[in-house]
Amino acid sequence: LDRASSAWYRVVFKTVAVRTRPDITAAHLEKMALGDEVEMFEWDETRRWRKVFVKTLSEDGVQGQATGWMLIRSDKQGMLLQEIPRPGGDVEDEVQDEMFAG
């Protein structure tokens, strides 16, 4: 896991699928609901999907982890996930600059 390139996102649509591949026709691994937060990793080549890791439970009760993909913005539905600003990150710096400007 490359935590340096990871970012936290919040689900801003009622539900968003976690899929096996970065493709809207790919199988669902699970769904995340409005307000859920998820750590996301690398982008796919289209820069529309980000990799996530989800917990799995086998039939015999063994916990594991699966790789999934979540679509950030849908052409039909609009924004599905929104990045959560990190302390010291660019978004917060811009807000502070605006507060002290003028």
Short mmCIF file of C-alpha atoms in Angstrom, two decimals:
data_model
loop_
_atom_site.label_atom_id
_atom_site.label_comp_id
_atom_site.label_asym_id
_atom_site.label_seq_id
_atom_site.Cartn_x
_atom_site.Cartn_y
_atom_site.Cartn_z
CA LEU A 1 0.00 0.00 0.00
CA ASP A 2 1.33 3.38 -0.99
CA ARG A 3 -0.14 5.62 1.70
CA ALA A 4 1.71 8.65 0.30
CA SER A 5 -0.58 8.60 -2.73
CA SER A 6 -3.73 7.69 -0.82
CA ALA A 7 -6.59 10.07 -0.10
CA TRP A 8 -9.75 9.84 1.97
CA TYR A 9 -13.08 10.35 0.25
CA ARG A 10 -16.66 10.69 1.52
CA VAL A 11 -19.63 9.20 -0.31
CA VAL A 12 -21.88 12.10 -1.39
CA PHE A 13 -24.48 10.06 -3.30
CA LYS A 14 -27.06 7.68 -1.76
CA THR A 15 -25.04 4.55 -2.61
CA VAL A 16 -21.90 3.90 -4.61
CA ALA A 17 -20.82 0.46 -5.80
CA VAL A 18 -17.40 -1.02 -5.18
CA ARG A 19 -16.65 -2.98 -8.34
CA THR A 20 -14.15 -5.68 -9.25
CA ARG A 21 -12.78 -3.62 -12.16
CA PRO A 22 -12.92 0.09 -13.12
CA ASP A 23 -15.96 -0.48 -15.33
CA ILE A 24 -19.65 0.23 -14.64
CA THR A 25 -20.54 -3.24 -15.95
CA ALA A 26 -18.12 -5.04 -13.57
CA ALA A 27 -19.45 -7.15 -10.71
CA HIS A 28 -20.21 -5.52 -7.33
CA LEU A 29 -18.08 -6.38 -4.32
CA GLU A 30 -20.20 -4.22 -2.01
CA LYS A 31 -21.92 -0.84 -1.76
CA MET A 32 -21.03 2.19 0.31
CA ALA A 33 -23.69 4.55 1.60
CA LEU A 34 -24.04 8.32 1.82
CA GLY A 35 -21.61 9.66 4.44
CA ASP A 36 -19.30 6.62 4.46
CA GLU A 37 -15.59 7.43 4.32
CA VAL A 38 -13.09 5.34 2.39
CA GLU A 39 -9.34 5.45 1.85
CA MET A 40 -8.57 5.44 -1.86
CA PHE A 41 -5.37 4.68 -3.70
CA GLU A 42 -4.18 4.80 -7.31
CA TRP A 43 -6.27 6.04 -10.22
CA ASP A 44 -7.11 3.93 -13.25
CA GLU A 45 -5.83 5.14 -16.64
CA THR A 46 -9.00 7.20 -17.25
CA ARG A 47 -8.58 9.01 -13.90
CA ARG A 48 -12.29 8.44 -13.20
CA TRP A 49 -11.91 5.46 -10.84
CA ARG A 50 -9.81 4.94 -7.71
CA LYS A 51 -8.65 1.70 -6.16
CA VAL A 52 -9.99 0.72 -2.73
CA PHE A 53 -9.56 -2.29 -0.47
CA VAL A 54 -12.58 -3.95 1.12
CA LYS A 55 -12.81 -6.62 3.81
CA THR A 56 -14.16 -9.99 2.78
CA LEU A 57 -15.45 -12.95 4.74
CA SER A 58 -15.28 -16.42 3.27
CA GLU A 59 -17.96 -19.07 3.82
CA ASP A 60 -15.77 -20.69 6.49
CA GLY A 61 -15.40 -17.39 8.37
CA VAL A 62 -11.90 -16.42 7.28
CA GLN A 63 -11.40 -12.68 6.89
CA GLY A 64 -9.56 -11.38 3.86
CA GLN A 65 -9.20 -8.35 1.67
CA ALA A 66 -10.25 -7.70 -1.91
CA THR A 67 -9.25 -4.99 -4.37
CA GLY A 68 -12.13 -2.90 -5.65
CA TRP A 69 -12.70 0.22 -7.71
CA MET A 70 -15.05 3.14 -7.12
CA LEU A 71 -16.21 5.70 -9.67
CA ILE A 72 -15.59 9.26 -8.44
CA ARG A 73 -18.00 11.09 -10.76
CA SER A 74 -20.79 9.65 -12.88
CA ASP A 75 -21.82 11.24 -16.18
CA LYS A 76 -25.43 10.51 -15.25
CA GLN A 77 -25.50 11.10 -11.46
CA GLY A 78 -22.75 13.71 -10.97
CA MET A 79 -20.35 13.58 -8.03
CA LEU A 80 -20.38 10.28 -6.16
CA LEU A 81 -17.38 10.78 -3.89
CA GLN A 82 -15.68 13.92 -2.61
CA GLU A 83 -12.14 14.14 -1.31
CA ILE A 84 -11.83 14.97 2.38
CA PRO A 85 -9.18 17.69 2.86
CA ARG A 86 -6.24 16.61 4.99
CA PRO A 87 -4.60 18.96 7.51
CA GLY A 88 -1.71 20.65 5.74
CA GLY A 89 -3.12 19.76 2.34
CA ASP A 90 -3.64 22.10 -0.59
CA VAL A 91 -7.39 22.55 -0.09
CA GLU A 92 -7.03 23.67 3.52
CA ASP A 93 -4.17 26.03 2.64
CA GLU A 94 -6.37 27.72 0.02
CA VAL A 95 -9.19 28.20 2.56
CA GLN A 96 -6.80 29.73 5.09
CA ASP A 97 -5.36 32.05 2.43
CA GLU A 98 -8.87 33.27 1.62
CA MET A 99 -9.64 33.85 5.32
CA PHE A 100 -6.61 36.09 5.77
CA ALA A 101 -6.84 37.88 2.43
CA GLY A 102 -8.18 41.41 2.24
#
